[in-house]
mmCIF file of C-alpha atoms in Angstrom:
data_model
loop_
_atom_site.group_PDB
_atom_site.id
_atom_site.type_symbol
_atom_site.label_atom_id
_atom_site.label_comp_id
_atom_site.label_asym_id
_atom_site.label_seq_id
_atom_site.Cartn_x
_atom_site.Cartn_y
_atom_site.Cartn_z
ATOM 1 C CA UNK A 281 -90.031 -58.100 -68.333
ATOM 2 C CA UNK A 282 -90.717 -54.611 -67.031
ATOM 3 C CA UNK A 283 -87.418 -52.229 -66.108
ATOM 4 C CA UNK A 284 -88.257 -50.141 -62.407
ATOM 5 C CA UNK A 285 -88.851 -46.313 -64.061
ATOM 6 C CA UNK A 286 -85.593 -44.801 -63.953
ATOM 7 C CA UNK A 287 -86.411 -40.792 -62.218
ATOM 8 C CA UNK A 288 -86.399 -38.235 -64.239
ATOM 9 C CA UNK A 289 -83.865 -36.424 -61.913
ATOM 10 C CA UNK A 290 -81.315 -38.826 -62.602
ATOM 11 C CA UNK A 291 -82.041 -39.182 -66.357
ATOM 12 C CA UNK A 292 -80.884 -35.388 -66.499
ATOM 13 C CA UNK A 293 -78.013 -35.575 -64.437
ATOM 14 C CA UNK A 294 -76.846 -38.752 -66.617
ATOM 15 C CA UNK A 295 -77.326 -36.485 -69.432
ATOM 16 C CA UNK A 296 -75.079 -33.837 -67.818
ATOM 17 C CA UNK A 297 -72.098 -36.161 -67.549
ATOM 18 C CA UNK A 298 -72.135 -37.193 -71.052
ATOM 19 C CA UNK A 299 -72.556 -33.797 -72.313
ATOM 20 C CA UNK A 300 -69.393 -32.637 -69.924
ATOM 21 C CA UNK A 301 -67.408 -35.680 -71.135
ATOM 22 C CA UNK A 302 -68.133 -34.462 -74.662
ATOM 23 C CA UNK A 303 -66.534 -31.255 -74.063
ATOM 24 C CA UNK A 304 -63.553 -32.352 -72.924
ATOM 25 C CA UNK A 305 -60.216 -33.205 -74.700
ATOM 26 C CA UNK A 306 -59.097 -36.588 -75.279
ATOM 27 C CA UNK A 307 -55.540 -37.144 -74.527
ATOM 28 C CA UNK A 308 -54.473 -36.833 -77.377
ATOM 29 C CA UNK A 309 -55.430 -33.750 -78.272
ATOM 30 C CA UNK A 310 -53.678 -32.022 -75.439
ATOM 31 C CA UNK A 311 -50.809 -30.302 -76.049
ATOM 32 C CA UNK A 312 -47.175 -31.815 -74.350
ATOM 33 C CA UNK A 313 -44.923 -29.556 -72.966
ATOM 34 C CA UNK A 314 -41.576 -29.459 -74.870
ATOM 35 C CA UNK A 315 -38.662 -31.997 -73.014
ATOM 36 C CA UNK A 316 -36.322 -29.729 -73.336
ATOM 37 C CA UNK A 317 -37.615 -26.158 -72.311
ATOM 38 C CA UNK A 318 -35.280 -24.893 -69.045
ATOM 39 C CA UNK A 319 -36.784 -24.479 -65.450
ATOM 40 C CA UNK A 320 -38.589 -21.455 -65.161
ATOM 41 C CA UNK A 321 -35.707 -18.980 -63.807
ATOM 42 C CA UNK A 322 -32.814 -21.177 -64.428
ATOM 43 C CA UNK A 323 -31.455 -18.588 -67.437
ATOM 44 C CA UNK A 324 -32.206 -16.040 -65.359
ATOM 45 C CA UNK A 325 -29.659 -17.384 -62.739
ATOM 46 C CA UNK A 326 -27.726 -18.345 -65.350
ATOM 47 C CA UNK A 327 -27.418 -14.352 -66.513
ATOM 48 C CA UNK A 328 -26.040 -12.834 -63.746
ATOM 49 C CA UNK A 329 -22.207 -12.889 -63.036
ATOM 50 C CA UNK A 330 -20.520 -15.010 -60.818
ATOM 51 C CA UNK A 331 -19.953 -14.621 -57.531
ATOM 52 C CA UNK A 332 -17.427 -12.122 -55.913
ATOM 53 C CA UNK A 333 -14.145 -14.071 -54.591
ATOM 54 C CA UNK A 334 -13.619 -14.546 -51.236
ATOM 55 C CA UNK A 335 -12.119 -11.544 -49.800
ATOM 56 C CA UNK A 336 -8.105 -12.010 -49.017
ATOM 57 C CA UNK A 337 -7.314 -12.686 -45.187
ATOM 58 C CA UNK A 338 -4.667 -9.897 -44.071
ATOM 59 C CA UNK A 339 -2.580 -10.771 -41.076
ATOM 60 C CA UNK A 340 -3.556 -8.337 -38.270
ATOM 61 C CA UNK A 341 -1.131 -9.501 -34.929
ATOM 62 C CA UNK A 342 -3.195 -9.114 -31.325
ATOM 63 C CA UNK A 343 -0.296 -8.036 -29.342
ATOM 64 C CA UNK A 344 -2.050 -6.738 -26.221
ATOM 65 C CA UNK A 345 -5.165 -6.850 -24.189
ATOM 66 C CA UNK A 346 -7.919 -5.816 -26.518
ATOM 67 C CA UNK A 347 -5.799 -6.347 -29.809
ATOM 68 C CA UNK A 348 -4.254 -3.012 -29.648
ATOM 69 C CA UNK A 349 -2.911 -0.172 -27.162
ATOM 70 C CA UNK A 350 -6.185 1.795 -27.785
ATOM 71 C CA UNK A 351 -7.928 -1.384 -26.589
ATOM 72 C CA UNK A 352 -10.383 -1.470 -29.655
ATOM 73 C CA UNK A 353 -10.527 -5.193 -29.302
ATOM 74 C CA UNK A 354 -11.153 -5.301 -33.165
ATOM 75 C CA UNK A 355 -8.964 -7.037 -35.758
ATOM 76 C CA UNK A 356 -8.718 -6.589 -39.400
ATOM 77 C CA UNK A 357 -7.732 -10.483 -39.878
ATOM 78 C CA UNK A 358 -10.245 -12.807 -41.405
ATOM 79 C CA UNK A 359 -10.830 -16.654 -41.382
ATOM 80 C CA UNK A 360 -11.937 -19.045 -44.307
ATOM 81 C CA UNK A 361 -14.076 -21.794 -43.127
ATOM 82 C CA UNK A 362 -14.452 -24.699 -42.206
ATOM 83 C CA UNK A 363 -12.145 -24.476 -39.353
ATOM 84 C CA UNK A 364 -10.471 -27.561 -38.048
ATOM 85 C CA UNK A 365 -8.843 -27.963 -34.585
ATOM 86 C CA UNK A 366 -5.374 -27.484 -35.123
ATOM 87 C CA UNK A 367 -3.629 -28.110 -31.649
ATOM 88 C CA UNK A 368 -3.972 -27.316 -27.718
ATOM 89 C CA UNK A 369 -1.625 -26.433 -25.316
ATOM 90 C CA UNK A 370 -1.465 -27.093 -21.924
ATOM 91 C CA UNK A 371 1.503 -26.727 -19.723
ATOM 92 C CA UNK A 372 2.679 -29.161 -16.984
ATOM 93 C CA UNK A 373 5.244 -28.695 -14.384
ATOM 94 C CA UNK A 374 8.213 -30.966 -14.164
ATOM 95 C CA UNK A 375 7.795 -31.052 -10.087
ATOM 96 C CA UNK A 376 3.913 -32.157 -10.588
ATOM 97 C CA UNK A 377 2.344 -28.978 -9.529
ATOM 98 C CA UNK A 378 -0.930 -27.381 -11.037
ATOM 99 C CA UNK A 379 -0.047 -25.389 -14.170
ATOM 100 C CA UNK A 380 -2.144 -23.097 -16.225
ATOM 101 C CA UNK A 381 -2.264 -20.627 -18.859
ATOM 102 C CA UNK A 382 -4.524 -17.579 -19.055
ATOM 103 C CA UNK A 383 -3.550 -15.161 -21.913
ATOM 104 C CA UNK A 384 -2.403 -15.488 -24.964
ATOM 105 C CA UNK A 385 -1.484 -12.764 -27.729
ATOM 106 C CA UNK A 386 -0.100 -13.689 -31.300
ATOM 107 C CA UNK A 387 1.580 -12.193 -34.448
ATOM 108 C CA UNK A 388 2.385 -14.155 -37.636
ATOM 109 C CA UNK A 389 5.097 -15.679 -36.470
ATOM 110 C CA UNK A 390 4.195 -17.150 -33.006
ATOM 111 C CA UNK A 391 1.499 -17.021 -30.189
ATOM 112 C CA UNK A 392 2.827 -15.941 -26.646
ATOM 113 C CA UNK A 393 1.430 -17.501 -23.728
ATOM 114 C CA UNK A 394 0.981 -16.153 -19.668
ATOM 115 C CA UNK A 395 0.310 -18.310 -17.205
ATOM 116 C CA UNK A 396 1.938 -20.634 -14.224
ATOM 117 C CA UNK A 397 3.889 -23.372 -13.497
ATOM 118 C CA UNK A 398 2.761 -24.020 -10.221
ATOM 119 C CA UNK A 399 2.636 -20.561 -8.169
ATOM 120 C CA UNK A 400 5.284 -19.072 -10.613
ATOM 121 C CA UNK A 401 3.888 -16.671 -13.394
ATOM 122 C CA UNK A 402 5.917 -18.138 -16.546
ATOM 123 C CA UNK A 403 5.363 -16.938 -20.391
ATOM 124 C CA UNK A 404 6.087 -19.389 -23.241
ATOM 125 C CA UNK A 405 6.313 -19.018 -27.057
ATOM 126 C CA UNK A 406 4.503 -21.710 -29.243
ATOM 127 C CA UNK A 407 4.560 -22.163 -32.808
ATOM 128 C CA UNK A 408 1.823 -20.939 -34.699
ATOM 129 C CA UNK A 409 1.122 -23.927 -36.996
ATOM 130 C CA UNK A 410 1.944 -26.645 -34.462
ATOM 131 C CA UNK A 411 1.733 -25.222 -30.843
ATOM 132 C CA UNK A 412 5.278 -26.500 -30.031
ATOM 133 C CA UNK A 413 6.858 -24.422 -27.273
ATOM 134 C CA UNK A 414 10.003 -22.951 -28.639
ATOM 135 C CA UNK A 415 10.704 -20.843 -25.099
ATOM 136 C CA UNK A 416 9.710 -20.412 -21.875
ATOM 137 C CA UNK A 417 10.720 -17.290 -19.212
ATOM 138 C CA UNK A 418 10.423 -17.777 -15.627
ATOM 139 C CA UNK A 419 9.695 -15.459 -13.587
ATOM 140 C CA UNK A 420 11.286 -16.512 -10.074
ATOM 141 C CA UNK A 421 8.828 -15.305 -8.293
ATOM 142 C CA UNK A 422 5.638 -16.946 -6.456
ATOM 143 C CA UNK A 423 2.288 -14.947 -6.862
ATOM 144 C CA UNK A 424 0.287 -15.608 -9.953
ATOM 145 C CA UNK A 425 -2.822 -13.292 -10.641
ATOM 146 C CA UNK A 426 -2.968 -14.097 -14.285
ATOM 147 C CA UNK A 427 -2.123 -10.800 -16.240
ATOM 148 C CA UNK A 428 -2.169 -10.009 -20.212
ATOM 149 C CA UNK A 429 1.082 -9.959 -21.738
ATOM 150 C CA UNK A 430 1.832 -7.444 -24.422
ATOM 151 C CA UNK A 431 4.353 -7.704 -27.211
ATOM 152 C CA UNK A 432 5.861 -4.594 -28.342
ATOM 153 C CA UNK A 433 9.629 -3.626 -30.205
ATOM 154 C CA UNK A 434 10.541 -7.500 -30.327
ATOM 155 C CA UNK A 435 9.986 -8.177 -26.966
ATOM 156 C CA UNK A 436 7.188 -9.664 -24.366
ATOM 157 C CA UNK A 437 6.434 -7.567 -21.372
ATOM 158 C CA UNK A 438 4.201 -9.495 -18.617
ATOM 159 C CA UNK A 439 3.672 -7.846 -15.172
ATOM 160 C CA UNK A 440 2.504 -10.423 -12.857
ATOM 161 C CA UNK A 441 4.335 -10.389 -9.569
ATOM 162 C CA UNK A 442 6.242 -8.113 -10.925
ATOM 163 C CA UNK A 443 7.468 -6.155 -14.195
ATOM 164 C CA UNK A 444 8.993 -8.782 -16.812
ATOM 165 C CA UNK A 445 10.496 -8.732 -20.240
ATOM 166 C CA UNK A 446 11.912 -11.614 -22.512
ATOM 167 C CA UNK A 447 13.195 -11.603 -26.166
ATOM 168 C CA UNK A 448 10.533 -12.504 -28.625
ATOM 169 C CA UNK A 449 12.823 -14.469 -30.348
ATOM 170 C CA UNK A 450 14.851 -16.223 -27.531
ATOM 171 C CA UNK A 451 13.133 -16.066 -24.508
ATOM 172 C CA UNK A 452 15.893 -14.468 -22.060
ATOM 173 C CA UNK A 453 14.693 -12.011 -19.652
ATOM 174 C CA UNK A 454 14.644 -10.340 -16.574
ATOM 175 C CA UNK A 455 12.589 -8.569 -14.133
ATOM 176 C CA UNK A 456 12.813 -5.031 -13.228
ATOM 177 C CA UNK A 457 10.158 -4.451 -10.301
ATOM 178 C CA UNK A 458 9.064 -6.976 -7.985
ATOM 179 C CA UNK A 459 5.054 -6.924 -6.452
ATOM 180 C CA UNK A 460 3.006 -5.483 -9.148
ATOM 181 C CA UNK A 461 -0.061 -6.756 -10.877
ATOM 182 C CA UNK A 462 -1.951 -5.194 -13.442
ATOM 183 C CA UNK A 463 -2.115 -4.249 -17.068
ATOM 184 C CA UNK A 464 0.033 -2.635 -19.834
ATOM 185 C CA UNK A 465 0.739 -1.099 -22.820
ATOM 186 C CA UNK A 466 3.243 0.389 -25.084
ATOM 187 C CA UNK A 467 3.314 3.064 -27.570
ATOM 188 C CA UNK A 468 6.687 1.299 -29.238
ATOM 189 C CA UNK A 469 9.071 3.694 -27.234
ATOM 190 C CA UNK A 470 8.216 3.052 -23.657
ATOM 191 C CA UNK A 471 5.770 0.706 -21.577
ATOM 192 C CA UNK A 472 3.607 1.489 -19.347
ATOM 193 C CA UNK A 473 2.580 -0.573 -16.577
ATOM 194 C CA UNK A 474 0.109 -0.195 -13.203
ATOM 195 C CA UNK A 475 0.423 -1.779 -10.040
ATOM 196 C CA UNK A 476 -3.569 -2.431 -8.929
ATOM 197 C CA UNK A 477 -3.016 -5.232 -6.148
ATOM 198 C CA UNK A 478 -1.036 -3.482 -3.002
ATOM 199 C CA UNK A 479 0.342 -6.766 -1.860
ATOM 200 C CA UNK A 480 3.489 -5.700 -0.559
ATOM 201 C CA UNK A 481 6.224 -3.806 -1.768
ATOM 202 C CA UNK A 482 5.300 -1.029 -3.298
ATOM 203 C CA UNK A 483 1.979 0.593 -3.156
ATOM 204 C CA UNK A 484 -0.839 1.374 -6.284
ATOM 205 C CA UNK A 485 0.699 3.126 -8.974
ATOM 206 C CA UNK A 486 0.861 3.999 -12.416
ATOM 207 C CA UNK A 487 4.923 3.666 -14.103
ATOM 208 C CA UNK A 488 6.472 4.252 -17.269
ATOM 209 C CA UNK A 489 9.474 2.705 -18.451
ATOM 210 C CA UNK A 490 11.987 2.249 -21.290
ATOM 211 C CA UNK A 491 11.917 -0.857 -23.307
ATOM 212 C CA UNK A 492 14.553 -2.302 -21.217
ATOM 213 C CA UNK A 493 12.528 -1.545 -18.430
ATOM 214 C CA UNK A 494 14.235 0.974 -17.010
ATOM 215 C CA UNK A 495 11.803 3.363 -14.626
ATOM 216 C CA UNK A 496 11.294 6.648 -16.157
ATOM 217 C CA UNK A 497 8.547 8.216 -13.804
ATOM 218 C CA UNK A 498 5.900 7.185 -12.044
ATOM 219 C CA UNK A 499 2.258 8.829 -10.879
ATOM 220 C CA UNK A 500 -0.591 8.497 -8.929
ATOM 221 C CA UNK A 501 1.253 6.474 -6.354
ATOM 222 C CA UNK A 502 -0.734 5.244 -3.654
ATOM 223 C CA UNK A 503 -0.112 3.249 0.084
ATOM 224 C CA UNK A 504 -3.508 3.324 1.567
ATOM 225 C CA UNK A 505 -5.099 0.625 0.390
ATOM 226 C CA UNK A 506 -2.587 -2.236 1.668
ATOM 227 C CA UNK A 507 -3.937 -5.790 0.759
ATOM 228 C CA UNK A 508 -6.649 -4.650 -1.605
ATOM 229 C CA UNK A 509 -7.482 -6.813 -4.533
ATOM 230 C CA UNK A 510 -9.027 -4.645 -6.928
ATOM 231 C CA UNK A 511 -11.432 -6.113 -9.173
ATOM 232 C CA UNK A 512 -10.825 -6.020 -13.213
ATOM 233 C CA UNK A 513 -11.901 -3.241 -13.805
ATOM 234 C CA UNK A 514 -10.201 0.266 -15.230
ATOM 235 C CA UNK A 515 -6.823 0.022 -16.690
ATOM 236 C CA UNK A 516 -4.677 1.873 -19.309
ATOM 237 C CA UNK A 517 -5.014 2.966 -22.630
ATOM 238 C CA UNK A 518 -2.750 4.977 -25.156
ATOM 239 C CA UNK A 519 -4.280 6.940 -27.990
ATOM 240 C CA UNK A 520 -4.077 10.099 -29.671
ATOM 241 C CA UNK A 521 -0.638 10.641 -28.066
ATOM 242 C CA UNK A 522 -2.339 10.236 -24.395
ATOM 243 C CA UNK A 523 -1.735 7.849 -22.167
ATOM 244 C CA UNK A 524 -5.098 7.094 -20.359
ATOM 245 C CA UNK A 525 -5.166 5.750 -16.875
ATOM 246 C CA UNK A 526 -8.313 4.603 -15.164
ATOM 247 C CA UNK A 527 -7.126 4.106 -11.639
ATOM 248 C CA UNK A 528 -9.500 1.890 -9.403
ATOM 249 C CA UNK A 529 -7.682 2.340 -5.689
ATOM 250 C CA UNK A 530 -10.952 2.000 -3.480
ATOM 251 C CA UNK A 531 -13.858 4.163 -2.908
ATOM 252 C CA UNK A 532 -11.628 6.287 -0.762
ATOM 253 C CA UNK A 533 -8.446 6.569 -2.388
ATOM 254 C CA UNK A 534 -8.882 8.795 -5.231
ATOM 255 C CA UNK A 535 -10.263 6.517 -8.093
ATOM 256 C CA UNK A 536 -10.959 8.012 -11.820
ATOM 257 C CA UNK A 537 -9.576 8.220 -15.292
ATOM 258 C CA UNK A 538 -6.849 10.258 -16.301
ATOM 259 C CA UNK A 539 -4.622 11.166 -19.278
ATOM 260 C CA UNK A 540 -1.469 11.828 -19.023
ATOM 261 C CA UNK A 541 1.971 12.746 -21.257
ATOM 262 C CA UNK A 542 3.589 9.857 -22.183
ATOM 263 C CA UNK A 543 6.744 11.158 -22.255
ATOM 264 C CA UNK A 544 6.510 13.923 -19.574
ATOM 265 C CA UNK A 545 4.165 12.601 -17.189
ATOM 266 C CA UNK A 546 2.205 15.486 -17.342
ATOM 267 C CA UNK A 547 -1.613 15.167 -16.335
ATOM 268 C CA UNK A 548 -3.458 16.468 -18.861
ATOM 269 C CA UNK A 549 -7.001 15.752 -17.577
ATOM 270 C CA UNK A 550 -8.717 14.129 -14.840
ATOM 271 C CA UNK A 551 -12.186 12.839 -13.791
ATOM 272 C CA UNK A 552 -13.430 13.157 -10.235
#
């Protein structure tokens, strides 16, 4: 029985396969890496020391608009995650009308709330770790722009339809001016509080008082720009033993920064 010739081209690549094969190693002849050798850069890892602790969270009480009279709206507090949701407040008016709140400041014992009940501007105190109200101050009067309140020498200072005060602690008060919106700030001997919505009553303005809230002097008082909202913008600021005041009373009214004494009343510079 005669075979077809097999090529001579694939004769010599047959060859070429069982030379290859020759050359190689059987399995057995291969070398196993050792079970137990580590994963490259494990004892590296392993070598270097632990991890710094996480750093220690310091209390650091926001106690005004922007954290601080200077208005640096920075904190030196700290949080350790993850956070959880603690607890909300909302406030509701026993007579059914809208309520709100707007502001709220803090320190380690309590958070203090601004707001309304209705058209009344009202401040509460809650309890940090539940939210519980422990107080609320009233402020008898009926026009509610929605201002920050700041807490200074154990007290809470609000001026929102007026110039308010209440105990931190218990929540009794009074008022010592009546139609004036706007911001303040203390320096822990006085506060100092603007009028920038001429409403009625008295006009624009720029007060200091004691921390009873008795009226101690007052500047840059202005009547010419009756029933003027101004926008939020400007304000006051107290730093380097200056009081700074950045009145906005209209484009015609003698707008611009200022710093004044605290104590005197004194203006020590102004921008026009």
């Amino acid at each position: 029985m005669q075979y077809p010739a097999v090529p001579p081209l694939l004769i010599l690549a047959l060859s070429g396969l069982i030379g290859a094969a020759g050359c190689r190693q059987t399995p057995s002849a291969i070398t196993a890496e050792p079970e137990n050798d580590p994963i490259p850069g494990i004892a590296e890892l392993q070598a270097h020391d632990p991890p710094a602790p996480a750093p220690v969270c310091d209390s650091d009480p926001w106690t005004t608009y922007g954290h601080d009279a200077a208005r640096t709206s920075a904190s030196g507090g700290c949080l350790s995650g993850p956070l959880r949701f603690a607890w909300s407040f909302a406030p509701r008016s026993s007579l059914g009308m809208t309520s709100f709140a707007t502001h709220a400041i803090a320190d380690t014992g309590a958070v203090y709330v601004a707001g309304a009940l209705g058209p009344v501007p009202t401040m509460w105190r809650l309890g940090v770790a539940d939210g519980k109200p422990a107080w609320s101050y009233d402020s008898r009067t009926e026009c509610v722009r929605g201002g920050w309140p700041t807490l200074a020498g154990g007290r809470v200072y609000l001026v929102d339809d007026g110039v308010n005060v209440a105990d931190a602690t218990t929540g009794v008060g009074h008022r010592a001016e009546l139609d004036a919106w706007g911001e303040s700030v203390s320096d822990g001997e006085h506060l100092f509080a603007e009028n920038d919505w001429y409403l009625d009553g008295y006009g624009l303005y720029l007060s200091a008082f004691d921390m009873d809230l008795k009226l101690l002097w007052r500047r840059d008082y202005n009547a010419l720009a009756r029933g003027v909202m101004v926008p939020d913008v400007g304000g006051l600021a107290y730093g380097g033993g200056l009081l700074v005041h950045a009145a906005q009373h209209g484009p015609l009214t003698g707008s611009g920064p200022s710093a004044f004494d605290p104590a005197t009343s004194e203006r020590r510079w102004r921008v026009v």
